XYZ file of C-alpha atoms in Angstrom:
524
model
C 63.095 -6.875 34.921
C 61.598 -3.823 36.617
C 57.837 -4.358 36.522
C 57.236 -0.614 36.485
C 59.039 -0.514 33.147
C 57.245 -3.563 31.695
C 53.638 -4.081 30.606
C 52.116 -7.214 29.058
C 49.188 -6.854 26.692
C 47.107 -10.009 26.242
C 44.654 -10.585 23.380
C 42.273 -13.535 23.253
C 40.687 -14.645 20.000
C 37.845 -16.897 18.909
C 37.047 -17.459 15.241
C 34.710 -19.514 13.100
C 32.564 -20.650 16.014
C 29.790 -21.353 13.477
C 27.023 -21.525 16.045
C 28.801 -24.014 18.300
C 27.871 -22.424 21.603
C 27.344 -25.495 23.769
C 29.448 -28.688 23.930
C 27.080 -30.550 21.594
C 27.634 -32.819 18.604
C 24.488 -32.145 16.591
C 24.879 -35.275 14.515
C 24.460 -37.487 17.573
C 23.106 -35.169 20.264
C 25.979 -36.218 22.526
C 28.358 -33.940 24.401
C 31.818 -33.181 23.109
C 34.659 -30.916 24.320
C 34.045 -27.889 22.091
C 31.918 -24.788 21.748
C 31.919 -21.275 23.128
C 30.643 -22.282 26.572
C 33.715 -24.481 26.968
C 35.990 -21.778 25.569
C 34.362 -19.385 28.061
C 35.943 -21.342 30.885
C 39.372 -20.626 29.408
C 38.476 -16.975 28.822
C 37.454 -16.513 32.436
C 40.601 -18.246 33.661
C 42.738 -15.866 31.617
C 40.731 -12.853 32.703
C 41.076 -13.781 36.387
C 44.792 -12.925 36.257
C 44.707 -10.448 33.338
C 41.581 -8.304 33.814
C 42.571 -5.844 31.084
C 42.859 -8.405 28.317
C 41.315 -7.684 24.896
C 38.752 -10.203 23.611
C 37.967 -10.458 19.875
C 35.765 -12.730 17.761
C 37.037 -13.045 14.201
C 33.818 -13.876 12.380
C 31.457 -16.633 11.243
C 29.576 -16.586 14.523
C 25.835 -16.735 13.843
C 25.565 -19.578 11.294
C 26.643 -23.191 11.189
C 24.606 -25.452 13.481
C 20.992 -26.613 13.704
C 20.735 -24.332 16.748
C 21.504 -21.243 14.666
C 19.196 -22.451 11.881
C 16.366 -23.018 14.365
C 16.997 -19.624 15.970
C 16.970 -17.898 12.576
C 13.771 -19.590 11.397
C 11.782 -19.723 14.664
C 13.150 -16.893 16.824
C 14.413 -14.324 14.352
C 12.998 -11.463 16.450
C 14.730 -12.624 19.629
C 18.281 -12.041 20.842
C 20.612 -14.285 18.839
C 22.217 -16.900 21.134
C 25.698 -16.062 19.845
C 25.219 -12.363 20.541
C 23.899 -13.140 24.019
C 27.040 -15.149 24.765
C 29.472 -12.549 23.431
C 27.659 -9.819 25.354
C 27.915 -11.829 28.561
C 31.631 -12.481 28.046
C 32.236 -8.777 27.383
C 33.830 -9.103 23.958
C 35.552 -5.924 22.821
C 34.729 -6.390 19.124
C 33.680 -8.890 16.471
C 34.624 -9.079 12.807
C 32.046 -9.670 10.083
C 32.564 -13.124 8.568
C 31.276 -14.303 5.210
C 28.700 -16.593 6.845
C 27.244 -13.694 8.823
C 25.234 -12.886 5.676
C 23.727 -16.358 5.211
C 20.388 -15.661 6.876
C 19.925 -12.272 5.223
C 20.422 -8.611 6.055
C 17.526 -8.303 8.498
C 18.866 -10.964 10.847
C 22.445 -9.698 10.547
C 21.444 -6.098 11.197
C 19.484 -7.143 14.284
C 22.482 -9.115 15.561
C 24.691 -6.055 15.129
C 22.152 -3.781 16.842
C 21.789 -6.177 19.792
C 25.549 -6.400 20.328
C 27.112 -4.515 23.219
C 30.333 -4.370 21.203
C 31.177 -3.031 17.728
C 31.320 -5.113 14.564
C 34.287 -4.212 12.378
C 34.894 -4.563 8.662
C 36.841 -1.904 6.800
C 36.283 -3.201 3.272
C 32.516 -3.722 3.275
C 31.176 -0.432 1.964
C 27.663 1.040 1.951
C 26.942 2.030 -1.648
C 24.872 5.016 -0.566
C 27.307 6.589 1.891
C 30.513 5.150 0.437
C 31.582 4.514 4.031
C 32.211 1.262 5.939
C 28.780 -0.310 6.238
C 29.183 -1.397 9.858
C 30.620 1.853 11.157
C 34.127 2.768 12.199
C 36.277 -0.215 11.239
C 38.738 -0.071 14.128
C 38.711 0.324 17.879
C 41.197 1.833 20.300
C 41.757 0.049 23.613
C 44.075 1.023 26.441
C 45.877 -1.717 28.352
C 47.410 0.173 31.255
C 49.541 2.740 29.425
C 49.599 0.846 26.123
C 47.441 2.140 23.265
C 46.139 -0.708 21.112
C 44.393 -0.333 17.758
C 42.379 -3.247 16.331
C 41.359 -3.012 12.660
C 38.735 -5.420 11.288
C 38.532 -6.596 7.672
C 36.653 -9.338 5.832
C 37.522 -11.426 2.789
C 36.144 -9.535 -0.204
C 35.276 -12.773 -2.017
C 31.777 -12.887 -0.485
C 29.890 -11.871 -3.673
C 31.185 -15.060 -5.318
C 29.146 -17.154 -2.853
C 26.371 -15.193 -1.223
C 22.735 -14.804 -2.224
C 22.720 -11.385 -3.977
C 19.701 -10.211 -1.984
C 21.651 -10.735 1.238
C 24.372 -8.254 0.217
C 22.297 -5.763 -1.737
C 23.585 -2.200 -1.376
C 27.072 -3.312 -0.371
C 30.370 -3.391 -2.198
C 33.378 -5.439 -1.158
C 36.747 -3.792 -1.610
C 40.017 -5.670 -1.936
C 41.047 -6.714 1.565
C 44.788 -6.284 1.033
C 44.436 -2.780 -0.341
C 41.952 -1.960 2.409
C 44.432 -3.006 5.092
C 47.196 -0.968 3.481
C 44.916 2.081 3.406
C 43.633 1.846 6.966
C 46.908 0.828 8.589
C 48.509 3.979 7.191
C 45.636 6.087 8.548
C 45.746 4.457 11.981
C 49.520 4.768 12.281
C 49.414 8.443 11.298
C 46.333 9.560 13.222
C 46.232 7.271 16.259
C 49.936 6.433 16.685
C 49.195 3.240 18.621
C 51.801 1.290 20.534
C 50.330 -1.926 19.075
C 48.492 -2.356 15.760
C 46.383 -5.492 15.426
C 44.604 -6.502 12.216
C 41.757 -8.993 12.640
C 41.098 -10.479 9.208
C 38.322 -12.934 8.429
C 40.423 -14.588 5.780
C 43.364 -16.952 5.683
C 46.767 -17.682 4.212
C 47.088 -18.117 0.469
C 50.711 -19.293 0.622
C 52.764 -21.807 2.559
C 54.078 -20.079 5.664
C 57.584 -21.526 5.259
C 58.222 -21.488 1.521
C 55.878 -18.763 0.325
C 54.612 -21.076 -2.414
C 50.888 -20.786 -3.240
C 48.698 -23.381 -1.548
C 45.630 -22.414 -3.590
C 44.672 -20.406 -6.641
C 45.440 -16.780 -5.880
C 41.894 -15.513 -6.303
C 42.021 -12.936 -3.507
C 39.832 -14.997 -1.170
C 42.745 -15.317 1.256
C 45.439 -12.632 1.495
C 46.987 -13.017 4.952
C 50.435 -13.906 3.632
C 50.492 -10.750 1.503
C 49.337 -8.693 4.487
C 52.319 -9.921 6.486
C 54.811 -9.260 3.702
C 53.437 -6.185 1.941
C 51.790 -4.027 4.612
C 53.921 -1.875 6.864
C 53.175 -1.464 10.530
C 51.168 -4.593 11.427
C 52.288 -6.069 14.742
C 49.688 -8.839 15.081
C 47.522 -10.480 12.406
C 44.502 -12.471 13.549
C 43.181 -14.787 10.808
C 40.338 -17.246 10.274
C 38.024 -18.548 7.531
C 40.214 -21.564 6.725
C 39.574 -23.334 10.075
C 43.300 -23.913 10.551
C 45.246 -24.028 13.820
C 48.132 -21.582 13.489
C 50.248 -19.747 16.055
C 53.594 -18.246 15.123
C 55.311 -15.442 13.286
C 55.673 -14.411 9.647
C 57.963 -11.607 8.531
C 58.007 -10.171 12.031
C 54.202 -10.240 12.329
C 52.755 -12.402 15.087
C 50.025 -14.563 13.540
C 47.245 -16.698 14.913
C 44.270 -18.714 13.632
C 42.335 -20.626 16.313
C 40.641 -23.371 14.289
C 36.858 -23.600 14.385
C 33.780 -24.662 16.356
C 35.224 -23.652 19.724
C 38.028 -26.190 19.864
C 40.746 -23.636 20.637
C 41.200 -20.162 22.037
C 43.888 -18.020 20.484
C 46.162 -16.103 22.865
C 48.641 -13.387 21.928
C 50.937 -11.918 24.542
C 52.896 -8.742 23.785
C 55.467 -7.522 26.311
C 56.370 -3.837 26.262
C 59.472 -2.282 27.743
C 59.706 1.399 28.601
C 62.476 3.218 26.800
C 62.815 6.789 28.038
C 59.243 8.078 27.694
C 58.044 5.557 25.093
C 56.824 1.981 25.247
C 58.467 -0.416 22.811
C 57.569 -3.996 21.936
C 60.174 -6.269 23.466
C 58.642 -9.662 22.769
C 55.521 -11.164 21.156
C 54.145 -14.677 21.487
C 51.144 -16.543 20.052
C 49.701 -19.814 21.302
C 46.563 -21.915 21.106
C 44.762 -22.913 24.284
C 42.943 -26.132 23.447
C 39.904 -27.492 25.240
C 39.885 -31.141 26.264
C 37.700 -33.716 28.002
C 38.390 -32.138 31.398
C 37.452 -28.582 30.357
C 34.054 -27.894 31.878
C 31.535 -25.761 29.993
C 30.638 -22.478 31.668
C 27.174 -22.796 33.198
C 26.272 -19.130 32.720
C 26.915 -19.318 28.968
C 25.067 -22.628 28.722
C 22.051 -21.188 30.476
C 21.754 -18.345 27.957
C 20.632 -20.749 25.229
C 19.421 -23.718 27.292
C 15.745 -23.358 26.363
C 16.540 -22.818 22.698
C 18.940 -25.775 22.778
C 16.281 -28.034 24.279
C 13.729 -27.001 21.658
C 16.274 -27.502 18.893
C 17.107 -31.024 20.055
C 13.413 -31.958 20.171
C 12.870 -30.454 16.728
C 15.902 -32.294 15.325
C 14.572 -35.664 16.436
C 11.248 -35.259 14.642
C 10.755 -38.044 12.108
C 10.296 -36.773 8.554
C 10.227 -39.988 6.528
C 11.565 -43.492 6.038
C 13.904 -45.246 3.620
C 13.362 -48.329 1.527
C 16.802 -49.782 0.861
C 20.095 -48.235 1.942
C 20.898 -44.507 1.790
C 23.700 -44.670 4.350
C 27.306 -43.724 3.581
C 29.890 -46.056 5.080
C 32.852 -44.475 3.289
C 33.043 -40.959 1.870
C 35.991 -42.010 -0.293
C 34.087 -44.891 -1.887
C 31.060 -42.630 -2.347
C 33.156 -40.405 -4.623
C 34.471 -43.242 -6.778
C 31.183 -44.424 -8.253
C 27.525 -43.482 -8.311
C 25.995 -43.881 -4.856
C 22.317 -44.029 -3.820
C 22.620 -41.031 -1.483
C 24.256 -38.820 -4.124
C 21.619 -39.943 -6.597
C 19.005 -38.949 -4.021
C 20.586 -35.464 -3.671
C 20.486 -34.960 -7.412
C 16.934 -36.286 -7.724
C 15.764 -33.727 -5.147
C 17.410 -30.928 -7.140
C 15.964 -32.203 -10.395
C 12.412 -32.445 -9.047
C 12.614 -28.995 -7.428
C 13.552 -27.363 -10.731
C 12.140 -29.682 -13.408
C 15.641 -30.045 -14.884
C 16.989 -33.427 -15.962
C 20.735 -32.807 -15.419
C 22.011 -32.152 -11.914
C 25.330 -31.974 -10.089
C 25.896 -32.154 -6.333
C 28.687 -32.723 -3.822
C 29.061 -34.642 -0.576
C 29.662 -31.611 1.622
C 31.790 -33.241 4.301
C 33.455 -36.539 5.077
C 31.323 -36.545 8.221
C 28.115 -36.850 6.184
C 26.641 -40.295 6.812
C 23.573 -40.261 4.581
C 20.251 -41.583 5.921
C 19.382 -44.621 7.983
C 16.014 -46.358 7.884
C 14.262 -43.458 9.654
C 14.978 -39.886 8.526
C 14.881 -37.085 11.091
C 15.538 -33.363 10.768
C 18.881 -34.046 12.436
C 19.810 -36.328 9.544
C 18.900 -33.681 6.989
C 20.821 -30.845 8.635
C 23.819 -33.099 9.297
C 24.125 -33.874 5.589
C 23.101 -30.487 4.162
C 25.293 -28.339 6.365
C 25.429 -25.164 4.263
C 22.469 -22.856 3.552
C 22.812 -23.188 -0.215
C 20.044 -22.467 -2.678
C 19.574 -23.879 -6.192
C 20.519 -22.318 -9.522
C 19.915 -23.611 -13.038
C 22.567 -22.575 -15.578
C 22.510 -22.896 -19.349
C 25.811 -24.526 -20.265
C 27.431 -25.764 -23.438
C 28.688 -29.295 -23.749
C 32.192 -27.834 -23.579
C 31.340 -26.214 -20.229
C 30.158 -29.557 -18.872
C 33.317 -31.284 -20.049
C 35.503 -28.596 -18.459
C 33.549 -28.859 -15.200
C 34.084 -32.611 -15.123
C 37.799 -32.115 -15.788
C 37.893 -29.725 -12.822
C 36.120 -32.337 -10.717
C 38.641 -34.954 -11.847
C 41.445 -32.855 -10.344
C 40.230 -34.164 -6.996
C 42.106 -37.395 -7.686
C 45.711 -38.435 -8.123
C 47.408 -41.776 -8.459
C 50.323 -43.232 -6.494
C 51.759 -46.727 -6.076
C 48.672 -47.736 -4.084
C 46.183 -46.544 -6.686
C 43.707 -43.643 -6.592
C 44.207 -41.086 -3.821
C 42.758 -37.660 -3.000
C 44.768 -34.744 -4.364
C 46.509 -33.194 -1.300
C 45.370 -29.750 -2.494
C 41.824 -30.763 -1.450
C 43.003 -31.656 2.066
C 45.577 -29.008 3.013
C 45.618 -26.307 4.140
C 41.828 -26.620 4.374
C 39.658 -29.667 3.538
C 37.682 -28.932 0.365
C 35.936 -32.214 -0.320
C 32.802 -30.191 -1.129
C 34.471 -29.108 -4.373
C 34.174 -32.585 -5.892
C 30.923 -32.883 -7.841
C 28.913 -35.903 -8.913
C 26.373 -35.753 -11.736
C 23.033 -37.280 -12.569
C 21.274 -37.170 -15.946
C 24.469 -37.757 -17.936
C 26.829 -40.710 -18.242
C 30.585 -40.360 -17.850
C 33.814 -41.960 -16.701
C 36.855 -40.297 -15.117
C 40.189 -41.988 -15.838
C 42.698 -40.834 -13.216
C 45.595 -42.475 -15.074
C 45.244 -39.972 -17.908
C 46.813 -36.483 -17.850
C 44.985 -33.690 -16.040
C 42.580 -32.088 -18.504
C 42.120 -35.293 -20.485
C 40.378 -37.531 -17.974
C 36.726 -37.354 -19.052
C 35.639 -40.344 -21.135
C 32.352 -41.614 -22.573
C 30.431 -38.384 -21.900
C 26.809 -39.020 -22.914
C 23.361 -37.463 -22.540
C 20.330 -39.663 -23.245
C 22.644 -42.214 -24.811
C 24.208 -39.762 -27.270
C 27.602 -38.004 -27.066
C 27.398 -34.563 -25.513
C 28.169 -31.980 -28.177
C 30.590 -29.186 -27.299
C 28.524 -26.450 -28.939
C 25.087 -27.675 -27.892
C 23.378 -26.095 -24.871
C 22.120 -27.993 -21.821
C 20.388 -26.840 -18.625
C 21.996 -27.992 -15.368
C 20.895 -27.511 -11.741
C 23.491 -27.038 -8.990
C 23.853 -25.123 -5.733
C 24.358 -21.368 -5.838
C 27.934 -21.585 -4.535
C 28.977 -23.720 -7.467
C 26.941 -21.708 -9.966
C 28.928 -18.617 -8.977
C 32.167 -20.417 -9.891
C 33.007 -21.389 -6.311
C 35.628 -24.117 -6.029
C 37.544 -22.951 -9.124
C 34.701 -23.787 -11.503
C 35.528 -20.790 -13.660
C 33.561 -22.152 -16.608
C 30.296 -21.341 -14.794
C 30.966 -17.645 -14.302
C 28.739 -15.385 -16.372
C 26.665 -18.230 -17.813
C 22.934 -17.587 -18.342
C 20.807 -18.215 -15.258
C 17.633 -20.023 -16.265
C 16.076 -20.425 -12.835
C 16.782 -19.776 -9.168
C 15.118 -21.487 -6.199
C 15.791 -19.102 -3.327
C 15.021 -21.622 -0.592
C 17.580 -23.243 1.705
C 18.482 -26.694 0.343
C 17.711 -28.302 3.723
C 14.145 -27.026 3.407
C 13.923 -28.312 -0.169
C 15.072 -31.756 0.976
C 12.660 -31.735 3.917
C 9.750 -30.838 1.650
C 10.731 -33.597 -0.781
C 10.843 -36.240 1.956
C 7.589 -35.087 3.560
C 5.896 -35.144 0.149
C 7.068 -38.673 -0.710
C 6.981 -40.151 2.815
C 9.039 -43.187 1.856
C 12.284 -42.697 -0.069
C 13.491 -45.576 -2.185
C 17.244 -45.929 -2.531
C 18.102 -46.193 -6.216
C 21.336 -46.128 -8.158
C 21.596 -46.160 -11.942
C 25.431 -46.295 -11.963
C 25.676 -43.511 -14.537
C 29.289 -42.627 -13.648
C 32.454 -44.041 -12.175
C 36.104 -43.260 -11.525
C 38.830 -45.615 -12.719
């Protein structure tokens, strides 16, 4: 092939880094092969032979680890460590992710202002100007003689999860319709040789069969973008933390996992035809880090002082445990009342003065508490910056919520198993709730929708028409996790404090935490 008639455009992608900048496992403090500093080594290797490559971050950058929490609460006026790293690596653009809003508008706006690259999101609109809130939602980059357009868009489902004060003055337009609108504009006005859409959202359907893999709420619309929008050459995705590299309906697709475990790479080869450049071949792949991938020292140094302070802060002792609040098996923890889950609910109940509470084990990596409780233990178990909401529910609402929870289980020849829908395409163990203040039993042998048995409150059957006040996290109270019965229900009380802070305050107040378990529920 005549090289004068061929040009290769290379695009590198990170997504869902979630504050993993160094190769650190914050649960243990030990090193692990992950994080942006490790990915930076791969980026620099690629850039050494392709200087004109395009580098994009696809969102969920500034939240997710104790480091980002410590930075947000102790150094909110300083340069965010994630922004410092992306600036140093000369990113061309970043996409707004849903977790970018978690620490509030002030911190997000400062991060955007400190960035030496644009933040893109076509569908997040300023209510006052009726324009994209973060400025022009696409960039134009030239790779040799190739004109590349990159459009950014964010899942519009954010209002279902986020603290309303964090998104005040913003509206979130349908991502699919937004992409259709802007792709048409870009094709007509810019006439790029390559149109890339970077979408902080994922695939709602199976890539092979097209069958839905989740309820089609609009949270994830990447499959529809590939099949319904004309003119997209490359679709960058994220949000689901999946590892995907391939093609769908002629669109090259990629999703590079999370936490800096992989770097997405898209290569597009152009061939000159007369006076125009045409795409000849496209290829997507994931470049994975491993034990031999060294972290980049320059990127490590950017947050070394903050990292050291964070590690010291994490190891501060907050309290002690009488008994056993450790979790040896997440699966067993979800089959019957467990002291750690009872502890979670007791914290929520004391914080609000409500005597019915529901909570979830947020990850299978949560290990509960050992004899000594440190800040590291708290932030390792309470990994999301949720707040607390008290809803007024009917007995029927509670029953329906428990039936939704019971969907987490199935039965096979070996007994009770986890419903595959809660494992693939994205683990959603955090959508299984466990209650305190009521008594119940879930019978997985019964048909879906008829599994709740012996539902009692204070020893009496819960009445469908009677009202009860229940405390839960704000994500669940908004209906997150397909808990539709909660939407629009009266809000009695809101505690607008991060749950990790509520737990810390509880432990510091009590000093010693006694492990208790009243066995008020079980799964059979």
